[in-house]
Amino acid sequence: MRIGPAHLLLPALALGAWACSDGTVELPGTARLEVHPSALEFGDVLIGTTATLAVTLDNVGSLELQLEVEPGTNVTACGSGGASTFCVTPVGPLTLAPGQRATLSAELRPVEDQRVVQGALRITGCPGCEAAVTLSGRGFRPAAPPDLRVTPSALDFGLAAAGVEVPRELLLENLGEQPLIVEGAAGIDGAPVRASGAGRIEPGQAMTMAVVATMPEGAWQGTLRIASNDPDGPLDVPVQGEGEPLPRCEYAVTEQVTLGAGEAGRPEVGWVRLQNRGLVDCLITQVAFSAGSAPELLLPRRPALPLRVPAWTWWDLPVEMIVTGPGRVQGVLQLTIDGASEPQIRIPIEGLGAETGFFASPPALDFGALPATCSAATRTVRLWRHSEAPTTLTGLRVEGDGFSLDRGPDLSSGPATVPTGESAEVVIGLAARPTTTSAGVLVIDSTVNDQAVTQRVPLIGRGLDAARVVERFVQLDRAMVDVLLAIDFTGCMTEERVGLANNFDALMRIVNVGQLNYQVGVTTTDLLLEAGRLMYPNHLYGDPFGGRPEDRIITASSVPDPEALYALALQARDEGGGIAANESGMGALYLALQPELLVGHNAGILRRDAHLGVLILTDEPDQTSRAAGSPSDSLDFYLDYYRAMKGVDGKTAFTAVAIAGDPPNGCEEQGGRALAAPRLAELADRSGGAFESVCSADWVATNEALSGAVAGEHRAFFLTQAPDPATLEVSVDGAPLPTTSWAYRASDRSIRFEPSQIPEPGAEIVIGYLPACP
């Protein structure tokens, strides 16, 4: 850069007639400055280091230059302690004689990765030859070296027959930013193990390593050493096991599980069955989905391991799929059986997320154990049409030995149409043989919006060589509970809502005593305004339906506290009128559990491993119906749907609580009258929940049955078969109970405890009986 020309003005004394006056004499001269370069590009500079570039200033004119070096944008003087990214030295006044050169030193010390920084430096003080130099550069951080993490951090091969090869699997992850090269693995310190799985793992990726131990006799310990280019060196994984001179387990197992089509939020069920066909116990030491399996696949009854399957018995494991949208779901269930000739089992599982026109109740049909004296049985599956979309039933068939399709819709002349909200009944038969197991499936073909859909209801049953059936239950066996409230917001319910709002601790007493992980969502009985949507507890500061989905769910860690947000949710909006669509509690809960809300506005309210407790508060009979805008008039439809949302455990993982007018005549309360709500009373009763009169004084604070039912404390236990009532025997924690403390209800094959005799949380209930053969 060359800056100039200029003139020099000098004072002088005028001569002759002008001798007495001052003046200037203009002498020719030039002021020229060359700056090189005019822009400094530092390029990429390692964070934590300093890069230096030079700028030269040359006086190429004939005059002395008085310059000023001024740091500009994002530039300070080096050594001054400034916070700018660039610095320069020297700064301040600078004198250059003609022909003289000065060198400025500019530095860049970046602090942010991948961010381009810019600055400016100004040269002033010379009229007509000012200059500016721009500075730019970018900081970068070197890629972190490969970093190996192994899960699990230790391997236990368990107890197995000596000489058997027992497989295990490790997950190897690269937490670094450069490729990880796994060179191999080998047993050291006497470990009888070998491994496969050498290869390259890209940053952020993972691979599995198969590890096999050839079991020696006796207990052993050692180390599996994994070699890689991790700069920390080899990684050691402790390994151990124990070999015994045992005969080997022989078994038969389900080869593949195909699940039916399912909608978001509603589980589809399949069964894995392992039958021990040998003379020794089979010891199951691993049950897990392999790496890469879809997260939509779940084990609702994950067993405690190790699990023994005695000789000539069987073990059933349900598998569920809960999709969040359409698409294929695939995975592999991996079982390890110590002491087996083939200890590693891989069972492919597949399903499909799709819109369905029906839901099946139950979603899985378990005939239970059929004794030799009563080896033939029938069960009913109801296919409820829930979709308003054009839907037809096109096919029904039963697959599996011992099962039969005894009755169902007549499809011989073509597809059948089931009205929305109604059901088609399918009767399945089983002819069981003693000491054998039966597994099958009911296949349901239909069309929805002209798209073919296949749904599947798994069937299982088993034959006993004894006459007596024994069933076992555990009271309050879930550590989590989801509570969903549907509250009547019509004009005369203010006092009741305030009462419910002020008694959060009482309602959640059993939840807190059991230290259950809880969450609470509140909607209303209004099908038009809320339509199943959860209320936003902080609605006073904005939209009553605002916030994120998690903001609409109250938990023990809610801020400022769960009690305050619960009270706010019960004041969510002004009261409304009393039309039928405003007083439809069952319909509102149905809408709250619809796929579009479960993956949207109500996301997170329904957890697979949690008990689902619902509560309806109203002073009117439930008016859920087709006319009010709900899909069905039938109480059975809604009870079956709520249970279907809990999959294979629907009868034990759902309870309903109703606070409403007493059947059959209603009741008088302060300020008005509550009409009888017989359907809500029946819903609570059939689900094993609790009903309380809305007219009772201080009903929430005094009624422990409400708190217990909300938490999942059951007063009803459902049997797989119809018993001969005279042969029933019931015990709790090993103590036989007199018949005055419980009753048998034939309509739903349930044992129901008197309120004062409800088993405590954690209690084991054992019910034995002789079946009543048809």
Tab-separated table of C-alpha atoms in Angstrom, residues 180-582:
chain	number	residue	atom	x	y	z
A	180	LEU	CA	-10.642	-46.270	17.224
A	181	ILE	CA	-8.869	-49.371	15.953
A	182	VAL	CA	-9.704	-52.440	18.023
A	183	GLU	CA	-6.887	-54.869	17.434
A	184	GLY	CA	-8.374	-57.807	19.328
A	185	ALA	CA	-8.898	-59.281	22.778
A	186	ALA	CA	-7.574	-62.237	24.714
A	187	GLY	CA	-7.874	-63.796	28.139
A	188	ILE	CA	-5.001	-63.269	30.573
A	189	ASP	CA	-4.430	-64.233	34.203
A	190	GLY	CA	-5.755	-67.707	33.435
A	191	ALA	CA	-9.129	-66.605	32.055
A	192	PRO	CA	-10.580	-69.349	29.799
A	193	VAL	CA	-12.100	-66.833	27.389
A	194	ARG	CA	-11.749	-65.850	23.773
A	195	ALA	CA	-13.256	-62.925	21.880
A	196	SER	CA	-14.029	-61.818	18.357
A	197	GLY	CA	-14.784	-58.350	17.106
A	198	ALA	CA	-11.610	-56.600	15.956
A	199	GLY	CA	-12.269	-53.647	13.697
A	200	ARG	CA	-12.550	-49.907	13.251
A	201	ILE	CA	-15.018	-47.793	15.250
A	202	GLU	CA	-15.708	-44.290	14.006
A	203	PRO	CA	-16.092	-41.414	16.515
A	204	GLY	CA	-19.395	-41.651	18.360
A	205	GLN	CA	-20.079	-45.159	17.041
A	206	ALA	CA	-20.090	-48.577	18.695
A	207	MET	CA	-19.683	-52.262	17.925
A	208	THR	CA	-20.308	-55.484	19.797
A	209	MET	CA	-17.650	-57.979	20.800
A	210	ALA	CA	-18.641	-61.609	21.332
A	211	VAL	CA	-16.858	-63.225	24.283
A	212	VAL	CA	-16.987	-66.971	24.956
A	213	ALA	CA	-15.828	-68.799	28.062
A	214	THR	CA	-15.108	-72.533	27.945
A	215	MET	CA	-16.090	-73.425	31.476
A	216	PRO	CA	-13.527	-75.350	33.521
A	217	GLU	CA	-14.476	-77.197	36.682
A	218	GLY	CA	-14.625	-74.954	39.733
A	219	ALA	CA	-14.781	-71.216	40.285
A	220	TRP	CA	-12.414	-69.089	38.254
A	221	GLN	CA	-11.474	-65.449	37.742
A	222	GLY	CA	-9.344	-63.632	35.212
A	223	THR	CA	-9.085	-60.758	32.817
A	224	LEU	CA	-10.061	-60.087	29.231
A	225	ARG	CA	-7.564	-57.609	27.766
A	226	ILE	CA	-8.734	-55.515	24.808
A	227	ALA	CA	-5.997	-53.979	22.655
A	228	SER	CA	-6.627	-50.818	20.631
A	229	ASN	CA	-5.055	-47.519	19.601
A	230	ASP	CA	-6.555	-45.778	22.644
A	231	PRO	CA	-3.578	-43.790	24.010
A	232	ASP	CA	-4.473	-44.966	27.521
A	233	GLY	CA	-3.345	-48.421	26.512
A	234	PRO	CA	-5.112	-51.793	26.721
A	235	LEU	CA	-8.398	-51.987	28.608
A	236	ASP	CA	-8.898	-54.820	31.085
A	237	VAL	CA	-12.310	-56.354	31.770
A	238	PRO	CA	-12.598	-58.599	34.858
A	239	VAL	CA	-14.227	-61.970	34.068
A	240	GLN	CA	-15.384	-64.807	36.281
A	241	GLY	CA	-17.524	-67.934	36.341
A	242	GLU	CA	-17.935	-71.372	37.815
A	243	GLY	CA	-18.094	-74.732	36.109
A	244	GLU	CA	-19.707	-77.842	37.568
A	245	PRO	CA	-19.818	-81.399	36.229
A	246	LEU	CA	-23.550	-81.161	35.470
A	247	PRO	CA	-25.649	-82.769	32.748
A	248	ARG	CA	-26.715	-80.332	30.093
A	249	CYS	CA	-30.068	-78.572	29.846
A	250	GLU	CA	-32.212	-79.440	26.825
A	251	TYR	CA	-34.932	-77.049	25.709
A	252	ALA	CA	-37.284	-75.900	22.966
A	253	VAL	CA	-37.905	-72.181	22.428
A	254	THR	CA	-39.945	-69.842	20.248
A	255	GLU	CA	-38.013	-69.285	17.032
A	256	GLN	CA	-39.500	-65.922	15.974
A	257	VAL	CA	-42.064	-63.411	17.267
A	258	THR	CA	-44.239	-61.488	14.808
A	259	LEU	CA	-46.245	-58.712	16.414
A	260	GLY	CA	-49.396	-57.221	14.946
A	261	ALA	CA	-49.819	-53.680	13.664
A	262	GLY	CA	-50.090	-51.127	16.463
A	263	GLU	CA	-50.925	-47.480	17.003
A	264	ALA	CA	-48.895	-44.993	19.047
A	265	GLY	CA	-49.090	-45.577	22.788
A	266	ARG	CA	-51.034	-48.863	22.759
A	267	PRO	CA	-48.894	-51.993	23.331
A	268	GLU	CA	-48.931	-54.917	20.931
A	269	VAL	CA	-48.050	-58.192	22.630
A	270	GLY	CA	-46.159	-61.329	21.689
A	271	TRP	CA	-44.948	-64.315	23.719
A	272	VAL	CA	-41.635	-66.130	23.969
A	273	ARG	CA	-41.924	-69.608	25.428
A	274	LEU	CA	-39.053	-71.778	26.624
A	275	GLN	CA	-39.804	-75.381	27.563
A	276	ASN	CA	-37.290	-77.470	29.463
A	277	ARG	CA	-37.386	-80.903	27.864
A	278	GLY	CA	-34.466	-82.358	29.759
A	279	LEU	CA	-33.823	-83.960	33.124
A	280	VAL	CA	-31.959	-81.035	34.721
A	281	ASP	CA	-32.798	-77.406	35.388
A	282	CYS	CA	-32.133	-74.782	32.734
A	283	LEU	CA	-30.496	-71.665	34.205
A	284	ILE	CA	-31.284	-68.462	32.298
A	285	THR	CA	-28.629	-65.840	32.999
A	286	GLN	CA	-29.310	-63.211	30.340
A	287	VAL	CA	-32.504	-61.765	28.866
A	288	ALA	CA	-32.013	-58.612	26.804
A	289	PHE	CA	-32.528	-57.045	23.413
A	290	SER	CA	-29.330	-57.052	21.400
A	291	ALA	CA	-27.604	-53.880	20.266
A	292	GLY	CA	-29.435	-52.231	17.372
A	293	SER	CA	-32.893	-53.456	18.381
A	294	ALA	CA	-35.661	-50.872	18.052
A	295	PRO	CA	-36.360	-48.941	21.288
A	296	GLU	CA	-40.077	-49.570	20.733
A	297	LEU	CA	-39.545	-53.175	21.884
A	298	LEU	CA	-40.005	-53.764	25.622
A	299	LEU	CA	-40.082	-56.517	28.236
A	300	PRO	CA	-43.066	-55.729	30.504
A	301	ARG	CA	-42.252	-58.581	32.898
A	302	ARG	CA	-38.481	-58.521	33.051
A	303	PRO	CA	-37.427	-61.522	35.136
A	304	ALA	CA	-35.056	-61.543	38.081
A	305	LEU	CA	-31.879	-63.326	37.013
A	306	PRO	CA	-30.586	-65.966	37.187
A	307	LEU	CA	-33.887	-67.778	36.550
A	308	ARG	CA	-34.248	-71.531	36.937
A	309	VAL	CA	-36.642	-73.436	34.700
A	310	PRO	CA	-37.063	-76.881	36.311
A	311	ALA	CA	-37.053	-80.046	34.229
A	312	TRP	CA	-40.208	-80.653	32.214
A	313	THR	CA	-41.627	-77.205	32.947
A	314	TRP	CA	-41.844	-74.046	30.882
A	315	TRP	CA	-41.314	-70.310	31.146
A	316	ASP	CA	-43.347	-67.659	29.311
A	317	LEU	CA	-42.038	-64.160	28.626
A	318	PRO	CA	-44.266	-61.464	27.098
A	319	VAL	CA	-42.731	-59.020	24.632
A	320	GLU	CA	-44.392	-55.708	23.805
A	321	MET	CA	-44.089	-53.103	21.083
A	322	ILE	CA	-45.183	-49.507	21.716
A	323	VAL	CA	-44.721	-47.402	18.602
A	324	THR	CA	-44.682	-43.621	18.290
A	325	GLY	CA	-45.699	-43.572	14.628
A	326	PRO	CA	-45.879	-45.601	11.423
A	327	GLY	CA	-43.047	-47.809	10.244
A	328	ARG	CA	-41.435	-51.201	10.668
A	329	VAL	CA	-40.005	-52.242	14.038
A	330	GLN	CA	-37.322	-54.927	14.303
A	331	GLY	CA	-35.043	-56.354	16.944
A	332	VAL	CA	-33.492	-59.467	18.427
A	333	LEU	CA	-34.171	-60.862	21.893
A	334	GLN	CA	-31.097	-62.574	23.258
A	335	LEU	CA	-31.266	-65.312	25.902
A	336	THR	CA	-28.335	-67.070	27.511
A	337	ILE	CA	-28.903	-70.471	29.119
A	338	ASP	CA	-25.997	-71.728	31.156
A	339	GLY	CA	-25.429	-75.446	30.929
A	340	ALA	CA	-27.204	-75.884	27.587
A	341	SER	CA	-25.693	-77.513	24.559
A	342	GLU	CA	-26.632	-74.346	22.650
A	343	PRO	CA	-26.464	-71.667	25.345
A	344	GLN	CA	-26.925	-68.599	23.144
A	345	ILE	CA	-30.440	-67.963	21.766
A	346	ARG	CA	-31.317	-65.145	19.362
A	347	ILE	CA	-35.027	-64.644	18.636
A	348	PRO	CA	-35.927	-62.200	15.817
A	349	ILE	CA	-38.873	-59.915	16.635
A	350	GLU	CA	-40.709	-57.675	14.204
A	351	GLY	CA	-43.815	-55.516	14.156
A	352	LEU	CA	-45.360	-52.540	12.404
A	353	GLY	CA	-46.646	-49.151	13.444
A	354	ALA	CA	-49.820	-48.392	11.484
A	355	GLU	CA	-53.328	-47.009	11.817
A	356	THR	CA	-55.710	-49.703	13.004
A	357	GLY	CA	-59.475	-49.886	12.960
A	358	PHE	CA	-59.813	-52.336	15.880
A	359	PHE	CA	-58.268	-53.001	19.243
A	360	ALA	CA	-58.441	-56.447	20.809
A	361	SER	CA	-59.475	-57.186	24.370
A	362	PRO	CA	-57.551	-58.837	25.816
A	363	PRO	CA	-54.458	-58.016	23.713
A	364	ALA	CA	-53.010	-61.413	24.727
A	365	LEU	CA	-55.094	-64.437	25.711
A	366	ASP	CA	-53.762	-66.678	28.477
A	367	PHE	CA	-55.877	-69.761	29.170
A	368	GLY	CA	-53.849	-70.431	32.288
A	369	ALA	CA	-53.115	-73.927	33.543
A	370	LEU	CA	-55.764	-76.494	32.598
A	371	PRO	CA	-55.783	-79.595	34.827
A	372	ALA	CA	-56.245	-83.080	33.416
A	373	THR	CA	-59.789	-83.181	34.793
A	374	CYS	CA	-60.775	-80.088	32.801
A	375	SER	CA	-58.510	-79.913	29.756
A	376	ALA	CA	-60.886	-78.212	27.295
A	377	ALA	CA	-61.748	-74.544	27.625
A	378	THR	CA	-62.992	-71.574	25.624
A	379	ARG	CA	-62.203	-67.876	25.941
A	380	THR	CA	-63.590	-64.785	24.194
A	381	VAL	CA	-61.680	-62.019	22.426
A	382	ARG	CA	-63.596	-58.840	21.668
A	383	LEU	CA	-62.584	-56.821	18.613
A	384	TRP	CA	-63.656	-53.252	19.292
A	385	ARG	CA	-63.870	-50.882	16.389
A	386	HIS	CA	-62.522	-47.553	17.590
A	387	SER	CA	-61.793	-45.821	14.289
A	388	GLU	CA	-64.103	-43.446	12.457
A	389	ALA	CA	-62.155	-44.165	9.261
A	390	PRO	CA	-63.693	-46.628	6.742
A	391	THR	CA	-62.913	-50.035	8.277
A	392	THR	CA	-63.832	-53.617	7.347
A	393	LEU	CA	-63.012	-56.969	8.925
A	394	THR	CA	-61.686	-59.208	6.161
A	395	GLY	CA	-60.246	-62.318	7.817
A	396	LEU	CA	-59.900	-64.336	11.019
A	397	ARG	CA	-57.797	-67.427	11.602
A	398	VAL	CA	-56.120	-69.273	14.452
A	399	GLU	CA	-52.610	-70.689	14.204
A	400	GLY	CA	-51.086	-73.076	16.731
A	401	ASP	CA	-51.548	-76.653	17.940
A	402	GLY	CA	-54.466	-77.257	20.253
A	403	PHE	CA	-56.306	-73.996	19.512
A	404	SER	CA	-59.480	-73.613	17.481
A	405	LEU	CA	-61.653	-70.779	16.176
A	406	ASP	CA	-65.002	-71.837	17.613
A	407	ARG	CA	-67.104	-68.803	16.787
A	408	GLY	CA	-66.782	-65.393	15.142
A	409	PRO	CA	-68.245	-63.097	12.494
A	410	ASP	CA	-69.304	-64.858	9.306
A	411	LEU	CA	-66.827	-63.809	6.631
A	412	SER	CA	-67.686	-66.571	4.148
A	413	SER	CA	-69.573	-64.206	1.850
A	414	GLY	CA	-67.184	-61.268	2.182
A	415	PRO	CA	-65.836	-58.657	4.621
A	416	ALA	CA	-67.876	-57.633	7.656
A	417	THR	CA	-68.475	-54.113	8.905
A	418	VAL	CA	-68.569	-53.450	12.641
A	419	PRO	CA	-70.098	-50.088	13.672
A	420	THR	CA	-67.751	-47.690	15.440
A	421	GLY	CA	-67.895	-48.195	19.191
A	422	GLU	CA	-69.192	-51.768	18.933
A	423	SER	CA	-67.406	-55.115	19.015
A	424	ALA	CA	-67.233	-58.444	17.245
A	425	GLU	CA	-66.812	-61.448	19.536
A	426	VAL	CA	-64.394	-64.240	18.653
A	427	VAL	CA	-64.491	-67.449	20.708
A	428	ILE	CA	-61.229	-69.430	20.906
A	429	GLY	CA	-61.019	-73.014	22.108
A	430	LEU	CA	-58.089	-74.939	23.587
A	431	ALA	CA	-57.789	-78.675	24.065
A	432	ALA	CA	-54.768	-79.005	26.347
A	433	ARG	CA	-52.809	-82.166	27.081
A	434	PRO	CA	-51.297	-82.873	30.507
A	435	THR	CA	-47.743	-81.573	31.062
A	436	THR	CA	-47.683	-79.896	27.636
A	437	THR	CA	-47.796	-76.279	26.602
A	438	SER	CA	-49.686	-74.688	23.738
A	439	ALA	CA	-48.818	-71.471	21.935
A	440	GLY	CA	-50.664	-69.914	19.016
A	441	VAL	CA	-52.043	-66.696	17.619
A	442	LEU	CA	-55.351	-65.230	16.504
A	443	VAL	CA	-54.690	-63.396	13.228
A	444	ILE	CA	-57.051	-60.513	12.421
A	445	ASP	CA	-57.059	-59.060	8.909
A	446	SER	CA	-58.840	-55.796	8.153
A	447	THR	CA	-58.723	-52.720	5.957
A	448	VAL	CA	-58.537	-49.129	7.189
A	449	ASN	CA	-58.883	-46.413	4.569
A	450	ASP	CA	-58.422	-49.168	1.962
A	451	GLN	CA	-55.072	-50.150	3.507
A	452	ALA	CA	-54.611	-53.772	4.554
A	453	VAL	CA	-53.801	-54.207	8.263
A	454	THR	CA	-52.922	-57.396	10.158
A	455	GLN	CA	-53.254	-57.576	13.934
A	456	ARG	CA	-52.318	-60.511	16.131
A	457	VAL	CA	-53.496	-61.740	19.533
A	458	PRO	CA	-51.047	-64.281	21.017
A	459	LEU	CA	-52.589	-67.384	22.633
A	460	ILE	CA	-51.009	-69.514	25.338
A	461	GLY	CA	-52.167	-72.314	27.602
A	462	ARG	CA	-50.776	-75.321	29.395
A	463	GLY	CA	-51.966	-78.656	30.665
A	464	LEU	CA	-51.410	-79.868	34.210
A	465	ASP	CA	-51.104	-83.421	35.463
A	466	ALA	CA	-52.733	-82.291	38.717
A	467	ALA	CA	-56.328	-81.301	39.349
A	468	ARG	CA	-55.764	-78.195	41.470
A	469	VAL	CA	-54.825	-74.755	40.058
A	470	VAL	CA	-52.729	-72.309	42.098
A	471	GLU	CA	-52.370	-68.632	41.111
A	472	ARG	CA	-50.080	-66.083	42.755
A	473	PHE	CA	-50.283	-62.281	42.927
A	474	VAL	CA	-48.296	-59.470	44.557
A	475	GLN	CA	-50.051	-56.406	45.947
A	476	LEU	CA	-48.842	-53.043	44.610
A	477	ASP	CA	-45.954	-54.602	42.689
A	478	ARG	CA	-45.129	-51.551	40.580
A	479	ALA	CA	-42.733	-48.795	41.673
A	480	MET	CA	-44.324	-46.119	39.473
A	481	VAL	CA	-47.844	-44.728	39.116
A	482	ASP	CA	-49.387	-42.394	36.530
A	483	VAL	CA	-52.476	-40.569	37.813
A	484	LEU	CA	-54.893	-39.056	35.295
A	485	LEU	CA	-57.748	-36.889	36.600
A	486	ALA	CA	-60.913	-35.893	34.699
A	487	ILE	CA	-62.612	-33.077	36.631
A	488	ASP	CA	-66.116	-31.672	36.123
A	489	PHE	CA	-65.742	-27.918	35.498
A	490	THR	CA	-69.443	-27.140	35.328
A	491	GLY	CA	-70.908	-24.403	37.489
A	492	CYS	CA	-71.874	-26.234	40.673
A	493	MET	CA	-68.601	-28.110	41.249
A	494	THR	CA	-66.499	-25.314	42.772
A	495	GLU	CA	-66.595	-26.596	46.329
A	496	GLU	CA	-65.748	-30.161	45.297
A	497	ARG	CA	-62.804	-29.037	43.177
A	498	VAL	CA	-61.490	-26.943	46.059
A	499	GLY	CA	-61.827	-29.962	48.339
A	500	LEU	CA	-59.852	-32.121	45.930
A	501	ALA	CA	-57.259	-29.374	45.428
A	502	ASN	CA	-56.703	-28.964	49.179
A	503	ASN	CA	-56.172	-32.683	49.794
A	504	PHE	CA	-53.328	-33.591	47.473
A	505	ASP	CA	-51.341	-35.212	50.296
A	506	ALA	CA	-54.341	-37.317	51.348
A	507	LEU	CA	-55.028	-38.473	47.803
A	508	MET	CA	-51.358	-39.415	47.351
A	509	ARG	CA	-50.915	-40.948	50.827
A	510	ILE	CA	-50.403	-44.546	49.654
A	511	VAL	CA	-48.194	-43.289	46.817
A	512	ASN	CA	-45.980	-41.482	49.324
A	513	VAL	CA	-46.013	-44.312	51.875
A	514	GLY	CA	-44.897	-46.714	49.160
A	515	GLN	CA	-42.323	-44.160	47.911
A	516	LEU	CA	-43.669	-44.615	44.408
A	517	ASN	CA	-42.416	-42.591	41.486
A	518	TYR	CA	-45.542	-40.664	40.533
A	519	GLN	CA	-46.780	-38.184	37.977
A	520	VAL	CA	-50.165	-36.477	37.780
A	521	GLY	CA	-52.022	-34.974	34.826
A	522	VAL	CA	-55.306	-33.071	34.994
A	523	THR	CA	-57.936	-32.726	32.280
A	524	THR	CA	-61.674	-32.102	32.475
A	525	THR	CA	-64.835	-34.013	31.631
A	526	ASP	CA	-65.411	-31.599	28.729
A	527	LEU	CA	-65.189	-33.220	25.276
A	528	LEU	CA	-65.297	-29.882	23.449
A	529	LEU	CA	-62.802	-27.526	25.088
A	530	GLU	CA	-60.134	-29.689	26.716
A	531	ALA	CA	-61.047	-32.836	24.731
A	532	GLY	CA	-58.592	-34.876	26.786
A	533	ARG	CA	-55.782	-32.318	26.725
A	534	LEU	CA	-53.841	-31.908	29.969
A	535	MET	CA	-54.154	-28.558	31.710
A	536	TYR	CA	-51.083	-26.348	32.148
A	537	PRO	CA	-50.763	-25.752	35.915
A	538	ASN	CA	-49.167	-22.324	35.397
A	539	HIS	CA	-52.125	-21.249	33.270
A	540	LEU	CA	-52.553	-18.079	35.369
A	541	TYR	CA	-49.515	-16.741	33.524
A	542	GLY	CA	-50.704	-17.638	30.058
A	543	ASP	CA	-52.478	-20.219	27.943
A	544	PRO	CA	-54.128	-22.966	30.072
A	545	PHE	CA	-52.873	-25.430	27.447
A	546	GLY	CA	-49.442	-23.810	27.102
A	547	GLY	CA	-45.987	-24.899	28.148
A	548	ARG	CA	-44.042	-27.923	27.061
A	549	PRO	CA	-45.569	-31.413	27.465
A	550	GLU	CA	-43.463	-32.013	30.571
A	551	ASP	CA	-44.761	-28.740	32.074
A	552	ARG	CA	-48.288	-30.207	32.113
A	553	ILE	CA	-47.241	-33.212	34.205
A	554	ILE	CA	-46.912	-32.816	37.979
A	555	THR	CA	-44.155	-34.795	39.710
A	556	ALA	CA	-42.504	-34.829	43.136
A	557	SER	CA	-39.818	-32.485	41.769
A	558	SER	CA	-42.243	-29.929	40.282
A	559	VAL	CA	-41.441	-26.280	41.059
A	560	PRO	CA	-42.421	-24.579	43.300
A	561	ASP	CA	-43.981	-27.785	44.669
A	562	PRO	CA	-46.413	-30.445	43.391
A	563	GLU	CA	-49.177	-29.388	45.776
A	564	ALA	CA	-49.229	-25.838	44.431
A	565	LEU	CA	-49.268	-26.898	40.787
A	566	TYR	CA	-51.954	-29.503	41.495
A	567	ALA	CA	-54.152	-26.812	43.077
A	568	LEU	CA	-53.542	-24.517	40.109
A	569	ALA	CA	-54.496	-27.241	37.629
A	570	LEU	CA	-57.837	-27.643	39.399
A	571	GLN	CA	-58.480	-23.927	38.819
A	572	ALA	CA	-57.478	-24.126	35.201
A	573	ARG	CA	-60.314	-22.101	33.743
A	574	ASP	CA	-63.718	-20.593	34.371
A	575	GLU	CA	-66.644	-22.912	34.935
A	576	GLY	CA	-68.825	-23.910	32.011
A	577	GLY	CA	-72.366	-24.987	31.290
A	578	GLY	CA	-73.895	-28.377	31.918
A	579	ILE	CA	-74.402	-29.870	28.467
A	580	ALA	CA	-73.752	-33.595	27.934
A	581	ALA	CA	-70.419	-33.049	26.213
A	582	ASN	CA	-69.159	-31.230	29.334
